[in-house]
Short mmCIF file of C-alpha atoms and ligand atoms in Angstrom, two decimals:
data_model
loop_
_atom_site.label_atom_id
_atom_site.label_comp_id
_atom_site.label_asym_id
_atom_site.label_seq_id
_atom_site.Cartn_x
_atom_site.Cartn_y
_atom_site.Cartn_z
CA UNK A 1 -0.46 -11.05 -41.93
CA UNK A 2 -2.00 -8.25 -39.75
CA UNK A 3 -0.23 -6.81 -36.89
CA UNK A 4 -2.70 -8.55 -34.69
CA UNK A 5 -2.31 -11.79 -35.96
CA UNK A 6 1.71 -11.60 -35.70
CA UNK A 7 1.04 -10.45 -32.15
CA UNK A 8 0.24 -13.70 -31.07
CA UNK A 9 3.30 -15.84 -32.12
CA UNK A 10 5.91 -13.79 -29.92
CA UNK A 11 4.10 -11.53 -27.29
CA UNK A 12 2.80 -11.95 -24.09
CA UNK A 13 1.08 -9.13 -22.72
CA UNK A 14 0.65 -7.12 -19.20
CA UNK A 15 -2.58 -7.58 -17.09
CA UNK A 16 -4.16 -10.22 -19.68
CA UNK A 17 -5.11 -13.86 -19.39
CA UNK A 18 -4.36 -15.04 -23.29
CA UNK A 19 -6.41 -17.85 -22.55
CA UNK A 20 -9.85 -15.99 -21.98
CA UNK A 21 -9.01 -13.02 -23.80
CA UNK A 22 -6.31 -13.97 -26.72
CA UNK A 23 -7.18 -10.94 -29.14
CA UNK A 24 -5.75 -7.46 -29.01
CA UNK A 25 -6.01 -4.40 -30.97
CA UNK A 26 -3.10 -2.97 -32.88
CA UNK A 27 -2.53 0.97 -32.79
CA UNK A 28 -0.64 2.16 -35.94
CA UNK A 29 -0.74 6.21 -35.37
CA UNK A 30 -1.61 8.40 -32.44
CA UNK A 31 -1.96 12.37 -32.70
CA UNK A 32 -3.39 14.81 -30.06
CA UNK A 33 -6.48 12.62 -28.58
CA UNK A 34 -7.48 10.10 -31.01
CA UNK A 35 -5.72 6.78 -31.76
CA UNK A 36 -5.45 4.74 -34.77
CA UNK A 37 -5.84 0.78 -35.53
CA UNK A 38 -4.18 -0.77 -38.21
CA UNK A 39 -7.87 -1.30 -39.57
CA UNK A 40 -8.21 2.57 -40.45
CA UNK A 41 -10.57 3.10 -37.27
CA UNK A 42 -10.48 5.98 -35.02
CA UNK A 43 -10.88 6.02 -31.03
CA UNK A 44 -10.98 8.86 -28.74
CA UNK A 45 -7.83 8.76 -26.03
CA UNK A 46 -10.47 9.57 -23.03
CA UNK A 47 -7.54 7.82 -20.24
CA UNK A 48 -4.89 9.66 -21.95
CA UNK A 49 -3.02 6.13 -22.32
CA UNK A 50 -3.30 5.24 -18.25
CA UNK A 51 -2.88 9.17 -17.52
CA UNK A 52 0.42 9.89 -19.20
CA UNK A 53 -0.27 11.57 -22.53
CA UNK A 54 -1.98 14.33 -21.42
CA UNK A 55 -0.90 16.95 -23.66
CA UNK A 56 -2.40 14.58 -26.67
CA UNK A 57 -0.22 12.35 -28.21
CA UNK A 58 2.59 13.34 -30.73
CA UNK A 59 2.16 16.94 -29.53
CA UNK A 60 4.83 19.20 -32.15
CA UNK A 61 6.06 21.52 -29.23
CA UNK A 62 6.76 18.03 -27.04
CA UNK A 63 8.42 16.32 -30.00
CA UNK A 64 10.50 18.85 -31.27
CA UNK A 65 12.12 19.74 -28.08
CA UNK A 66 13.26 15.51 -27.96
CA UNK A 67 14.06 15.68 -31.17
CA UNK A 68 16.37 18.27 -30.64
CA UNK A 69 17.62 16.68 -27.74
CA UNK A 70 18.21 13.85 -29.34
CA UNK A 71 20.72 14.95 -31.37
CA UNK A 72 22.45 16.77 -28.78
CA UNK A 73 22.63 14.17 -25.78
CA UNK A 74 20.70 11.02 -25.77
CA UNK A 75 22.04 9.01 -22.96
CA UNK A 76 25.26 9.26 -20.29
CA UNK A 77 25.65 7.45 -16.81
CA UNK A 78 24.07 9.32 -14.21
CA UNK A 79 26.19 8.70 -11.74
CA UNK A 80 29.33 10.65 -11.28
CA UNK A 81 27.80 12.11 -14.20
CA UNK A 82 25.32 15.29 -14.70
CA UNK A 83 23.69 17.09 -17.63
CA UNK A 84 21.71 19.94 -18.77
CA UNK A 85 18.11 18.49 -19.30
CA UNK A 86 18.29 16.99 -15.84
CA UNK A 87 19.11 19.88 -14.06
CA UNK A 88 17.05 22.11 -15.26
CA UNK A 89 14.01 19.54 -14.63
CA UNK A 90 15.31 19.89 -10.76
CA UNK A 91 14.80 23.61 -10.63
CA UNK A 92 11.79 23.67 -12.56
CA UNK A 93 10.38 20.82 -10.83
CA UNK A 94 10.76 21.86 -7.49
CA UNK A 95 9.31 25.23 -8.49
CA UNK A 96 5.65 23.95 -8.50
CA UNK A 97 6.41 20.55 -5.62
CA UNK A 98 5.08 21.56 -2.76
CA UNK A 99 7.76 24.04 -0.70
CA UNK A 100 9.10 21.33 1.68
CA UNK A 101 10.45 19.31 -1.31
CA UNK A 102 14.61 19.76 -1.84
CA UNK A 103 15.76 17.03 -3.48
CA UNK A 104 14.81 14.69 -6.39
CA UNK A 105 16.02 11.18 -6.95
CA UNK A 106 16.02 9.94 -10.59
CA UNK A 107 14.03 6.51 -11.19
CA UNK A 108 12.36 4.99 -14.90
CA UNK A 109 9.12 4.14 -13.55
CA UNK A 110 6.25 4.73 -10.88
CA UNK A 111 6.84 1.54 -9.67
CA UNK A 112 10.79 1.83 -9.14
CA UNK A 113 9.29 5.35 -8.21
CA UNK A 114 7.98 3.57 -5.07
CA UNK A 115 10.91 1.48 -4.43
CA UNK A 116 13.01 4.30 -4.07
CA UNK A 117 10.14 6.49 -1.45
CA UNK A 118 10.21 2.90 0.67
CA UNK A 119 14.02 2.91 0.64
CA UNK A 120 14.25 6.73 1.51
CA UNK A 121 11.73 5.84 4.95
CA UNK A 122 13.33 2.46 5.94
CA UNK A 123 17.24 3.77 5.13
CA UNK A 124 15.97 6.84 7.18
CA UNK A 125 15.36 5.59 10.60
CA UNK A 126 18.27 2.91 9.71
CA UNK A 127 20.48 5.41 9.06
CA UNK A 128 19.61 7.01 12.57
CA UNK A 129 20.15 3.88 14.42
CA UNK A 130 16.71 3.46 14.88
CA UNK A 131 16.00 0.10 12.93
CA UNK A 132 12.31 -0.02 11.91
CA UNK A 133 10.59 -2.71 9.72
CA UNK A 134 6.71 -2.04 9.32
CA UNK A 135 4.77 0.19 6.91
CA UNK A 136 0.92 1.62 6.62
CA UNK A 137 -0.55 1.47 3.62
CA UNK A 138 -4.67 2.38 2.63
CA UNK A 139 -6.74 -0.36 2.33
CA UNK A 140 -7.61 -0.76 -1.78
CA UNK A 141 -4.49 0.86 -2.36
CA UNK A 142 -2.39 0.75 -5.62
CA UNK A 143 1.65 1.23 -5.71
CA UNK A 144 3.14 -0.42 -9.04
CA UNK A 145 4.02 -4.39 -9.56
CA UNK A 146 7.65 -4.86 -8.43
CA UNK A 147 8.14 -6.48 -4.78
CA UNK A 148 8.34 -3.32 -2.42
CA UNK A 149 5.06 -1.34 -4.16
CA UNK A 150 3.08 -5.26 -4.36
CA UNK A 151 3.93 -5.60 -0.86
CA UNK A 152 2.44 -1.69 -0.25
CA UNK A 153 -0.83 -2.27 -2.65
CA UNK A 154 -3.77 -3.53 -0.76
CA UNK A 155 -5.26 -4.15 -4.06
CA UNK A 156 -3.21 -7.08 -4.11
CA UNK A 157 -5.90 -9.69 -5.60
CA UNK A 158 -4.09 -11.58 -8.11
CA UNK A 159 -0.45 -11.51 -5.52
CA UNK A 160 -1.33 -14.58 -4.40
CA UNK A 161 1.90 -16.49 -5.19
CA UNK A 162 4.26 -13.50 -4.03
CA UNK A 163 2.46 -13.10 -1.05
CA UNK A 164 5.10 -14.72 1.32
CA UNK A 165 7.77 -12.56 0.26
CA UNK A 166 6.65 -9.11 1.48
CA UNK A 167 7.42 -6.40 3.67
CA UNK A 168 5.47 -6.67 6.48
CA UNK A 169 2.54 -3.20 6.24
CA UNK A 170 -0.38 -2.31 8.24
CA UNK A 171 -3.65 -1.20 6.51
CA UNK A 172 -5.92 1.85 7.47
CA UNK A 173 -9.26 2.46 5.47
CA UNK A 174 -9.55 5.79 3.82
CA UNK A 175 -10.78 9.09 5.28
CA UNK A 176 -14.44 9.19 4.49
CA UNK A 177 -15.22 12.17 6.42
CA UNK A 178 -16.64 10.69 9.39
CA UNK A 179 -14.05 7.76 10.38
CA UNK A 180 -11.42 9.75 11.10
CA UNK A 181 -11.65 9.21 15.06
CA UNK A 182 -11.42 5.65 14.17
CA UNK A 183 -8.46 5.78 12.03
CA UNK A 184 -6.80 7.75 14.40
CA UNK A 185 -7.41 5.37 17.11
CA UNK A 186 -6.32 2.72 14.66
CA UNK A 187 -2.97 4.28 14.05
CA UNK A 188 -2.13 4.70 17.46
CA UNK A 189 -3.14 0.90 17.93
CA UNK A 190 -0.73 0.32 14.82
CA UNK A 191 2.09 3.08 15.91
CA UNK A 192 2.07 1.43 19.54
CA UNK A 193 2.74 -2.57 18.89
CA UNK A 194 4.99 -1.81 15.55
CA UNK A 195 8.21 -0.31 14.32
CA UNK A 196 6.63 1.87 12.03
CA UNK A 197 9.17 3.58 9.28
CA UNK A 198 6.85 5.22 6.54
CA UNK A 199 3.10 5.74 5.22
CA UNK A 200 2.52 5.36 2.03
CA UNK A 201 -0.62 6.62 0.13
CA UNK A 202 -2.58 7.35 -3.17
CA UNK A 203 -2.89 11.33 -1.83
CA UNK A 204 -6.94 12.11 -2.70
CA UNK A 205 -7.51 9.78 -5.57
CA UNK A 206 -6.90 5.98 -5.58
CA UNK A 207 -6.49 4.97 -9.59
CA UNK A 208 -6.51 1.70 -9.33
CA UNK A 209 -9.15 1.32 -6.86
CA UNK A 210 -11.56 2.72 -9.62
CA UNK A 211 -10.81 6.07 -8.81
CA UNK A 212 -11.96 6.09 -5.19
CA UNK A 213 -11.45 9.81 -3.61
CA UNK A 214 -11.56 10.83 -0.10
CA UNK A 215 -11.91 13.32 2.11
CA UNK A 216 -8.69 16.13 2.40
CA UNK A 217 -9.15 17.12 5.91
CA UNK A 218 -9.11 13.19 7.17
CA UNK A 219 -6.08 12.25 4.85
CA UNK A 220 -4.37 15.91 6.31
CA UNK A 221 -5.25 14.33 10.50
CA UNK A 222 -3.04 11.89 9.55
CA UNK A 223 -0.29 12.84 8.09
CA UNK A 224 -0.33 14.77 11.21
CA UNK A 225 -0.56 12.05 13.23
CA UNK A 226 2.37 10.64 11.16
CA UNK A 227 4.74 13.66 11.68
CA UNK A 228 4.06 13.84 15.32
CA UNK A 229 5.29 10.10 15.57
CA UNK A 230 8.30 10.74 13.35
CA UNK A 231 6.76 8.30 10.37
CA UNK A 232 7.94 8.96 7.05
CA UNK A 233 4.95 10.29 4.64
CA UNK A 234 5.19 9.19 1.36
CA UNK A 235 2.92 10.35 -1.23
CA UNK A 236 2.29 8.49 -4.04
CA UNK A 237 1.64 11.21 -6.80
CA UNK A 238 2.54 8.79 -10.03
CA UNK A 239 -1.18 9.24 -11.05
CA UNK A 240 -2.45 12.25 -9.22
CA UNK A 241 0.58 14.74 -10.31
CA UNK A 242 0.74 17.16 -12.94
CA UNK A 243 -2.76 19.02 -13.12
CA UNK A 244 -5.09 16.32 -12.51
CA UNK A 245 -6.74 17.21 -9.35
CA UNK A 246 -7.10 20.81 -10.27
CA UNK A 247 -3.88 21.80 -8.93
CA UNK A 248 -0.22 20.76 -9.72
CA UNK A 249 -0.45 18.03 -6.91
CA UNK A 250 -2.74 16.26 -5.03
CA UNK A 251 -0.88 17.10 -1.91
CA UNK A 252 -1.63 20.71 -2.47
CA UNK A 253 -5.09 20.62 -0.64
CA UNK A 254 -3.41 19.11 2.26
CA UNK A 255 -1.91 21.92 4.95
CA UNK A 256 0.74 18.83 5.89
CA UNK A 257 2.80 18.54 3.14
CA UNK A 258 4.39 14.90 2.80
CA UNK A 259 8.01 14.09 3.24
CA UNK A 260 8.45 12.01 -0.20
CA UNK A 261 6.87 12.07 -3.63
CA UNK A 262 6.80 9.69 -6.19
CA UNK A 263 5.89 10.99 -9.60
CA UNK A 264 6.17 9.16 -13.22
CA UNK A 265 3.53 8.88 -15.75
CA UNK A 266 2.22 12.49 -16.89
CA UNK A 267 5.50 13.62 -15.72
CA UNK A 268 7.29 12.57 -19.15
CA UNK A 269 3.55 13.52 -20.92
CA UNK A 270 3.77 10.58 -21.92
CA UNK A 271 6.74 9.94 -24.23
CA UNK A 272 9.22 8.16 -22.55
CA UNK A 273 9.53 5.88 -19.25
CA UNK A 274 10.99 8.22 -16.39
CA UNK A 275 10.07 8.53 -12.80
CA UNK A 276 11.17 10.90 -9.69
CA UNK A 277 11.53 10.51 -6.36
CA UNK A 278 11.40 14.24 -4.43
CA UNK A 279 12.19 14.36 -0.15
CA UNK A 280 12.83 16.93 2.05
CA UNK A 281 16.56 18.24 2.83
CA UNK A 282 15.29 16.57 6.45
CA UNK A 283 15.49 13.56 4.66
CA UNK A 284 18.59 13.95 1.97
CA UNK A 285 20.50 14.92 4.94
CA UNK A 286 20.00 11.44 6.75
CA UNK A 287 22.10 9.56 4.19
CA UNK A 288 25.03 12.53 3.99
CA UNK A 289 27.60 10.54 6.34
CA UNK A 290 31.49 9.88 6.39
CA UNK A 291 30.39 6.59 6.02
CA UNK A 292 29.71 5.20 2.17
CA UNK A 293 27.00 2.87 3.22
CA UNK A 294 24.54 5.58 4.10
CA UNK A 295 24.16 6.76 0.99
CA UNK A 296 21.44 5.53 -0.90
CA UNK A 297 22.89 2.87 -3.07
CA UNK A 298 20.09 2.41 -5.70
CA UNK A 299 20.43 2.85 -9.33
CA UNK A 300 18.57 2.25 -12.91
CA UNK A 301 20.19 2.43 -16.27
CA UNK A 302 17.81 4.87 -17.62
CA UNK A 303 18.07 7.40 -14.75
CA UNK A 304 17.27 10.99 -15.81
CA UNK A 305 18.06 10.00 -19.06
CA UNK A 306 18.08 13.30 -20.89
CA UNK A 307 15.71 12.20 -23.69
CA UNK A 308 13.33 12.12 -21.10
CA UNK A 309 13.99 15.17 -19.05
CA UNK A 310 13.44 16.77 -22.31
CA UNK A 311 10.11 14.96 -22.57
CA UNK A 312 9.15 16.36 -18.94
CA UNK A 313 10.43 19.82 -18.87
CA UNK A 314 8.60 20.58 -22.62
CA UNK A 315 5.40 18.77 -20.73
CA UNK A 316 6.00 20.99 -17.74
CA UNK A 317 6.03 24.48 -19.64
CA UNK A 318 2.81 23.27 -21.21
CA UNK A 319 1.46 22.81 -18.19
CA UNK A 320 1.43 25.92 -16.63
CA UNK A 321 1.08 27.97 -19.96
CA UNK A 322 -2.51 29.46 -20.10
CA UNK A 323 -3.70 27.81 -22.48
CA UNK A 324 -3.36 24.17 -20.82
CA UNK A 325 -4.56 25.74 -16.98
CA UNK A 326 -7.60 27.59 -19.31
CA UNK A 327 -8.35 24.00 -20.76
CA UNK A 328 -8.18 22.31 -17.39
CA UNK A 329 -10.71 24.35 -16.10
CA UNK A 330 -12.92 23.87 -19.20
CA UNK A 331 -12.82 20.35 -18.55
CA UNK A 332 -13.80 20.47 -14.67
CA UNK A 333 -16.58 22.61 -15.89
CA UNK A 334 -17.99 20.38 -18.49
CA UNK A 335 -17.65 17.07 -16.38
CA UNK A 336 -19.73 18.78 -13.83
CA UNK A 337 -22.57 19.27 -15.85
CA UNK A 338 -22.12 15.89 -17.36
CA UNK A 339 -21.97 14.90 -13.57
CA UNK A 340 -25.71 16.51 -13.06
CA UNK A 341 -27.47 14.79 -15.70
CA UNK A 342 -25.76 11.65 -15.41
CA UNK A 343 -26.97 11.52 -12.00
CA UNK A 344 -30.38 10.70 -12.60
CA UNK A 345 -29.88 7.77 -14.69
CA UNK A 346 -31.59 5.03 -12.22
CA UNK A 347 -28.31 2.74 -13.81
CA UNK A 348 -26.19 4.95 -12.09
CA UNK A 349 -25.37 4.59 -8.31
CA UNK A 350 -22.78 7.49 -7.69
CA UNK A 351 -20.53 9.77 -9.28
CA UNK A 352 -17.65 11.80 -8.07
CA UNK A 353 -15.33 13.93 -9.64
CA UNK A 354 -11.96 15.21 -8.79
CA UNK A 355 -10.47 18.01 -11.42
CA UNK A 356 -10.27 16.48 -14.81
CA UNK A 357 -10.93 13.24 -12.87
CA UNK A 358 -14.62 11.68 -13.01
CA UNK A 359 -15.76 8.31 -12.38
CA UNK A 360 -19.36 7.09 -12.06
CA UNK A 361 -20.63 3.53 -10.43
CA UNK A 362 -22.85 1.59 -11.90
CA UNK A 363 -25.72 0.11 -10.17
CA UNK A 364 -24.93 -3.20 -10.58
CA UNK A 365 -21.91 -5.59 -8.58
CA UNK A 366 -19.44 -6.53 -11.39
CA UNK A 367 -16.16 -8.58 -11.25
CA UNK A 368 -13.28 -6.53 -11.77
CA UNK A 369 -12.21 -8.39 -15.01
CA UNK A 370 -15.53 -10.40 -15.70
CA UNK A 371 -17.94 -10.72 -18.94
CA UNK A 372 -19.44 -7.22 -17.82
CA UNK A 373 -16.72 -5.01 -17.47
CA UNK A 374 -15.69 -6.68 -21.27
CA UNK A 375 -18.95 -6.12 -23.05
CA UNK A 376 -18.78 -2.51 -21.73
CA UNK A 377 -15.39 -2.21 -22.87
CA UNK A 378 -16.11 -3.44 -26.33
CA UNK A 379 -18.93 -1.28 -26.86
CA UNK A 380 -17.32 1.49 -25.83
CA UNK A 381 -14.82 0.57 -28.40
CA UNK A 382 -17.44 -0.13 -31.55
CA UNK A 383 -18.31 3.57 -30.99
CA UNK A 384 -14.70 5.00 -31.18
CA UNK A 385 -14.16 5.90 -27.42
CA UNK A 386 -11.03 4.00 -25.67
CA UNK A 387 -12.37 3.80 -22.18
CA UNK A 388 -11.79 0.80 -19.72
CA UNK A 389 -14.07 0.33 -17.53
CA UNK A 390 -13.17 -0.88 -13.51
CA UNK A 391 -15.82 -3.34 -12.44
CA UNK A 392 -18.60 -1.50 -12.18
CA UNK A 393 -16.82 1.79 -12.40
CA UNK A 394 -16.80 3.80 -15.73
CA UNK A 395 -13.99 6.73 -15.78
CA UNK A 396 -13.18 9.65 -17.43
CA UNK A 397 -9.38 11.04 -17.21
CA UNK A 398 -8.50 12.61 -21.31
CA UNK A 399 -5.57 14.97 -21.97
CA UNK A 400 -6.06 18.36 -21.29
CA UNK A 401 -6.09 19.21 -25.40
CA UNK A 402 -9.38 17.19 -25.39
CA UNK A 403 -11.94 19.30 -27.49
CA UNK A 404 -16.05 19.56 -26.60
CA UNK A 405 -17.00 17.65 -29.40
CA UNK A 406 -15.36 14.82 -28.48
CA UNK A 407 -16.00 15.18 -24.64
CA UNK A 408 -19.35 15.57 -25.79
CA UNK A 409 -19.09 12.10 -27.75
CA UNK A 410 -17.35 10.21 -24.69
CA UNK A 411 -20.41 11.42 -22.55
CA UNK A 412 -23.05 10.53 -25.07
CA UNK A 413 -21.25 6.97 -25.58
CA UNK A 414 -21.46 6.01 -21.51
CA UNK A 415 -24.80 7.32 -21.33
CA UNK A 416 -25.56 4.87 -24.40
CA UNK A 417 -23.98 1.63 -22.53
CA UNK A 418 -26.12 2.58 -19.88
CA UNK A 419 -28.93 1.11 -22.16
CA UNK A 420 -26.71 -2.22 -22.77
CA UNK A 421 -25.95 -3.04 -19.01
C1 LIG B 1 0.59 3.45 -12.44
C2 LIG B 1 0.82 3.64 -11.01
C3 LIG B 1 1.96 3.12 -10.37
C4 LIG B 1 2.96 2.24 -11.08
O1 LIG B 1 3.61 2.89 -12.13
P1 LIG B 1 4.25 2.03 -13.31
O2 LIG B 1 4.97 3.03 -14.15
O3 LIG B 1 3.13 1.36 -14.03
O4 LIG B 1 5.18 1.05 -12.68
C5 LIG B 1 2.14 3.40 -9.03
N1 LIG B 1 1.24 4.14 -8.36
C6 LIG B 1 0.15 4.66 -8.93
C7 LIG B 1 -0.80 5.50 -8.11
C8 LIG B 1 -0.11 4.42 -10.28
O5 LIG B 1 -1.22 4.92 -10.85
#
């Protein structure tokens, strides 16, 4: 029996309905950007497995540093405990975070990520004696699928039986460029009638939301806002970090720098489950206390487990080497022109394009998961290019290693499905 067929007897799968959509694909080998099936077919990584591989997959320089660390350390209790692979990530880490960051809190996922930034801004104020109970949160935002990042994601459309159960968070749309005297007053409305402890937000780019950007100078107003008022900013970087935008972080284009960051997938380039939490020494030094109970009691198993550290610091010295900034910019370049022509397809209603991030709308209204956004998908799929599609939003976001050819091949096979929808 194939892989596939096996599948079905034990496994139940993330994000799927089995009922409507029972089949899956199974992927045998992966090297640099192209994936294999257990058929012998080939597809073109162009989301970098959900933005985490993007030094391609299997990459020798990645896997020989884990291998070696894998014989050396593999894993140890993290607390009481410390180790090599984790420390070093610290002080290379906070090297390219933004200069405010200090500290950096260990997690094994974005999600958990999350958990921890919404712990750091409610323990915070607690911690002060100044007990506060309400976040802000984007509208169309996206945090992760455990309780505390659900209750944060305005996304929230298939929550419905959770619902009850969450922290209480106020929504503000996104910075368009021209509503930001409305968001403001909107804040103040917010800031004025609630206890407000923390914002959290998707900084530039909202993944989930189909890649929705906005506007930098809006999104910098107010975390402005948010410092004057003493709200804890907490940027949401799981996505965004590590080259994607252009520059090492999203919050880089912002002159207010946030107060938290939550990083995972790209940060372990895609090898092993990991996640970080960085604050401000402003905010490490709320929980230092004579008293146990203000530290931050939260814990996972798999904290900086050194397997992965190794994972993220080989990731990180590929990521500033030349070669991987020199490739970066090659991509920006090349999705720009691709941008241009694409433009003028009267099927196409907008594109936009953040660093190595590009997304283009479709003219037509299509259900997030409905018989559209699948027919798109499978095409995409007959002609070797693993792309999925967000309702009526088709995006680009390959690792860094990604050659022309096969850029050129992901562009020629959208412009194709153009034809089909
Ligand atoms: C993927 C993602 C998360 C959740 O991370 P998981 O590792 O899937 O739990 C949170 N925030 C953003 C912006 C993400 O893209």
């Amino acid at each position: 029996m194939s892989i596939k067929q096996r599948d079905k007897k034990h496994i139940w799968h993330p994000l799927t309905q089995h009922k409507l959509h029972p089949e899956t694909m199974a992927i045998v080998k992966a090297k640099d950007c192209l994936l294999y099936n257990e058929d012998g077919n080939e597809y073109i990584d162009a989301i970098a497995s959900w933005y985490s591989s993007m030094y391609g997959h299997c990459n020798d320089f990645i896997t020989s540093r884990v291998y070696k660390q894998m014989q050396q350390l593999d894993h140890v209790v993290f607390a009481g405990f410390t180790h090599e692979p984790a420390v070093k990530l610290s002080e290379e880490l906070i090297k390219i975070l933004p200069n405010n960051q200090e500290k950096v809190f260990f997690g094994d996922n974005g999600s958990t990520s999350i958990e921890i930034g919404i712990k750091m801004a409610l323990q915070y104020h607690f911690n002060l004696g100044d007990k506060r109970n309400t976040l802000i949160a984007f509208e169309d935002s996206f945090h992760g699928d455990t309780f505390g990042a659900m209750s944060v994601s305005g996304l929230s459309v298939y929550n419905g039986p959770f619902e009850d159960f969450f922290i209480d968070v106020k929504r503000i749309p996104t910075p368009n460029g021209e509503n930001n005297e409305t968001i403001l007053a909107k804040l103040k409305d917010i800031t004025d009638n609630n206890k407000i402890a923390g914002f959290i937000y998707e900084p530039l780019v909202q993944g989930a939301a189909a890649m929705k950007m906005h506007n930098a100078d809006g999104l910098n107003q107010i975390l402005k806002f948010c410092k004057t008022n003493n709200i804890i900013t907490v940027a949401d970087e799981v996505m965004t970090g590590f080259g994607k935008t252009g520059s090492f972080f999203a919050s880089d284009f912002m002159e207010t720098k946030p107060d938290v960051m939550c990083m995972s997938k790209a940060l372990t380039a895609g090898l092993m489950p990991m996640s970080i939490t960085s604050c401000t020494q402003d905010i490490y030094n709320a929980f230092l206390s004579d008293d146990i109970g203000k530290g931050l009691f939260h814990c996972h198993t798999y904290s900086a487990n050194p397997i992965a550290c190794s994972a993220a610091l080989a990731g990180l010295e590929l990521l500033q080497s030349q070669d991987i900034q020199d490739n970066i910019k090659r991509i920006i370049s090349k999705h720009k022109t691709f941008g241009k022509h694409i433009k003028t397809n009267k099927k196409v209603k907008s594109i936009r394009q953040k660093g190595i991030i590009f997304a283009l709308d479709l003219n037509i209204e299509m259900e997030r998961y409905g018989d559209l956004r699948y027919k798109l998908f499978n095409f995409f799929m007959e002609n070797g290019v693993f792309l999925r599609p967000l309702g009526e939003t088709i995006y680009i976001q390959a690792p860094y290693t990604i050659s022309n050819a096969q850029l050129n091949k992901i562009y020629k096979t959208i412009e194709d499905a153009l034809e089909i929808v």
